[in-house]
Short mmCIF file of C-alpha atoms and ligand atoms in Angstrom, two decimals:
data_model
loop_
_atom_site.label_atom_id
_atom_site.label_comp_id
_atom_site.label_asym_id
_atom_site.label_seq_id
_atom_site.Cartn_x
_atom_site.Cartn_y
_atom_site.Cartn_z
CA MET A 25 -13.38 5.80 9.32
CA ASN A 26 -11.22 7.38 6.62
CA ILE A 27 -8.78 5.17 4.76
CA LEU A 28 -6.08 6.37 2.39
CA VAL A 29 -4.73 3.85 -0.13
CA ILE A 30 -1.52 4.70 -1.98
CA ASN A 31 0.11 2.59 -4.67
CA GLY A 32 3.58 3.42 -5.87
CA PRO A 33 5.50 3.09 -9.13
CA ASN A 34 4.56 0.61 -11.85
CA LEU A 35 1.46 -0.58 -10.03
CA ASN A 36 -0.64 1.18 -12.67
CA LEU A 37 0.52 -1.67 -14.94
CA LEU A 38 -1.03 -4.44 -12.83
CA GLY A 39 -2.92 -6.86 -15.05
CA GLU A 40 -0.28 -6.73 -17.76
CA ARG A 41 2.85 -6.72 -15.61
CA GLU A 42 4.41 -10.10 -14.72
CA ASN A 43 1.09 -11.80 -13.98
CA SER A 44 2.79 -14.86 -12.51
CA ILE A 45 4.28 -12.68 -9.77
CA TYR A 46 1.62 -10.02 -9.24
CA GLY A 47 -1.58 -11.74 -10.43
CA ALA A 48 -3.81 -10.85 -13.36
CA ARG A 49 -6.05 -8.29 -11.74
CA THR A 50 -5.80 -4.62 -12.59
CA LEU A 51 -5.37 -1.93 -9.96
CA ARG A 52 -8.83 -0.65 -10.84
CA GLU A 53 -10.33 -4.08 -10.10
CA ILE A 54 -8.44 -4.33 -6.83
CA ASN A 55 -9.62 -0.86 -5.81
CA MET A 56 -13.22 -1.79 -6.66
CA ASP A 57 -12.99 -4.86 -4.41
CA MET A 58 -11.62 -2.72 -1.60
CA MET A 59 -14.37 -0.17 -2.07
CA THR A 60 -16.97 -2.93 -1.78
CA SER A 61 -15.34 -4.31 1.35
CA ALA A 62 -15.01 -0.87 2.95
CA ARG A 63 -18.79 -0.89 3.49
CA GLY A 64 -19.66 2.74 4.05
CA HIS A 65 -16.27 3.89 5.32
CA LYS A 66 -14.56 6.64 3.33
CA ILE A 67 -11.72 5.38 1.17
CA LYS A 68 -9.50 7.30 -1.26
CA PHE A 69 -7.24 5.64 -3.83
CA PHE A 70 -4.10 7.03 -5.45
CA GLN A 71 -1.39 5.63 -7.66
CA LYS A 72 1.78 7.68 -8.19
CA ASN A 73 5.03 6.83 -9.87
CA GLY A 74 7.05 9.58 -8.24
CA GLU A 75 8.53 9.46 -4.76
CA GLY A 76 7.79 13.15 -4.12
CA GLU A 77 4.19 12.72 -5.28
CA ILE A 78 3.69 9.93 -2.76
CA ILE A 79 5.20 12.02 0.02
CA SER A 80 2.97 14.98 -0.89
CA LEU A 81 -0.12 12.76 -0.71
CA ILE A 82 0.87 11.52 2.74
CA HIS A 83 1.31 15.15 3.86
CA LYS A 84 -1.95 16.26 2.29
CA TYR A 85 -4.13 13.55 3.81
CA ARG A 86 -2.33 13.08 7.12
CA LYS A 87 -5.11 14.76 9.10
CA TRP A 88 -7.95 13.28 7.03
CA ALA A 89 -6.96 9.63 7.18
CA ASP A 90 -7.29 7.26 10.12
CA TRP A 91 -5.31 4.60 8.29
CA LEU A 92 -2.83 4.52 5.45
CA ILE A 93 -2.61 1.38 3.32
CA ILE A 94 0.49 1.66 1.16
CA ASN A 95 2.25 -0.41 -1.45
CA PRO A 96 5.34 1.70 -2.21
CA GLY A 97 6.49 -0.65 -5.01
CA ALA A 98 10.26 -0.61 -5.41
CA TYR A 99 10.53 2.44 -3.10
CA THR A 100 9.85 -0.06 -0.33
CA HIS A 101 13.44 -1.16 -0.50
CA TYR A 102 15.25 2.18 -0.32
CA SER A 103 13.05 5.24 0.18
CA TYR A 104 13.95 6.68 3.54
CA ALA A 105 12.02 9.77 2.40
CA ILE A 106 8.74 7.83 2.21
CA ARG A 107 9.61 6.08 5.46
CA ASP A 108 10.13 9.46 7.15
CA ALA A 109 6.91 10.88 5.66
CA ILE A 110 4.91 8.00 7.14
CA GLU A 111 6.57 8.45 10.51
CA ALA A 112 6.13 12.26 10.48
CA SER A 113 2.46 11.94 9.51
CA GLY A 114 1.68 9.94 12.63
CA LEU A 115 -0.65 7.81 10.52
CA LYS A 116 -1.39 4.23 11.39
CA ALA A 117 0.10 2.58 8.34
CA LEU A 118 -0.09 -0.89 6.81
CA GLU A 119 2.43 -2.08 4.23
CA VAL A 120 1.10 -4.17 1.35
CA HIS A 121 2.79 -6.25 -1.34
CA LEU A 122 1.22 -8.52 -3.91
CA SER A 123 4.29 -10.74 -4.02
CA ASP A 124 6.20 -12.23 -1.12
CA ILE A 125 9.20 -9.89 -1.06
CA ALA A 126 10.97 -12.17 1.43
CA LYS A 127 11.14 -14.94 -1.17
CA ARG A 128 12.39 -12.95 -4.16
CA GLU A 129 15.66 -11.30 -5.19
CA PRO A 130 17.94 -10.25 -2.31
CA PHE A 131 17.36 -6.51 -2.94
CA ARG A 132 13.64 -6.98 -2.30
CA LYS A 133 14.02 -8.69 1.05
CA LYS A 134 14.67 -5.44 2.90
CA SER A 135 11.78 -3.07 3.56
CA VAL A 136 12.77 0.32 4.99
CA ILE A 137 9.04 1.06 5.39
CA LYS A 138 8.34 -1.88 7.68
CA PRO A 139 9.50 -0.25 10.95
CA VAL A 140 6.97 2.59 10.56
CA CYS A 141 4.03 0.30 9.72
CA ARG A 142 1.82 -1.63 12.11
CA LYS A 143 1.83 -4.72 9.93
CA GLN A 144 3.03 -6.05 6.60
CA PHE A 145 0.71 -7.98 4.25
CA LYS A 146 2.48 -9.81 1.45
CA GLY A 147 2.40 -12.72 -0.95
CA LEU A 148 -1.38 -12.97 -1.36
CA LYS A 149 -1.53 -11.05 -4.67
CA ASP A 150 -4.66 -8.85 -4.71
CA LYS A 151 -5.84 -10.43 -1.46
CA SER A 152 -2.96 -8.71 0.39
CA TYR A 153 -4.89 -5.45 0.01
CA LEU A 154 -8.13 -6.97 1.25
CA GLU A 155 -6.39 -8.45 4.27
CA ALA A 156 -4.93 -5.03 5.11
CA LEU A 157 -8.35 -3.44 4.77
CA ARG A 158 -9.88 -6.12 6.98
CA PHE A 159 -7.22 -5.30 9.60
CA CYS A 160 -8.24 -1.59 9.55
CA LEU A 161 -11.92 -2.43 9.83
CA LYS A 162 -11.26 -4.82 12.70
CA ASN A 163 -9.10 -2.36 14.63
CA GLY A 164 -11.14 0.79 13.99
CA LYS A 165 -10.03 4.40 14.44
C1 DQA B 12 5.82 -4.98 -4.90
C2 DQA B 12 7.19 -5.62 -4.67
C3 DQA B 12 8.30 -4.67 -5.07
O1 DQA B 12 9.56 -5.27 -4.88
C4 DQA B 12 8.17 -4.28 -6.54
O2 DQA B 12 9.16 -3.36 -6.87
C5 DQA B 12 6.83 -3.79 -6.89
C6 DQA B 12 5.67 -4.49 -6.33
C7 DQA B 12 4.68 -5.98 -4.63
O3 DQA B 12 3.54 -5.52 -4.49
O4 DQA B 12 4.89 -7.18 -4.59
O5 DQA B 12 6.67 -2.88 -7.69
O6 DQA B 12 5.67 -3.91 -3.99
#
């Protein structure tokens, strides 16, 4: 199985960014954990700060990937362009957040990505990613 993992803006700063909200682990550490858990499946990791860069990655890997695991960062709350890219790609997508966006500021409660994803994983800090990966592995191609 081929799994594409995309992290959006500011997630390159994990480990130094608001640890009480996002946890202390770096994105590199989180990716390493996912790689270990992916047990022989192919998994590619990207982090991009730009909306267009994220969309281009979805386009580029749409035929390669069986699953997309995406944390769009703040784009979650307003990027109809990323939403449309996910829908157009036909990819089975899972939305991930370290924090529980439903319990934070009002602008974070809305996810425009949610309707084009199979499931949302949130509030478990780095474990949100591992739960999403477990879901892919359980459900298969
Ligand atoms: C986030 C939540 C977003 O609201 C925020 O803008 C982020 C991270 C999360 O993983 O909890 O950058 O997606």
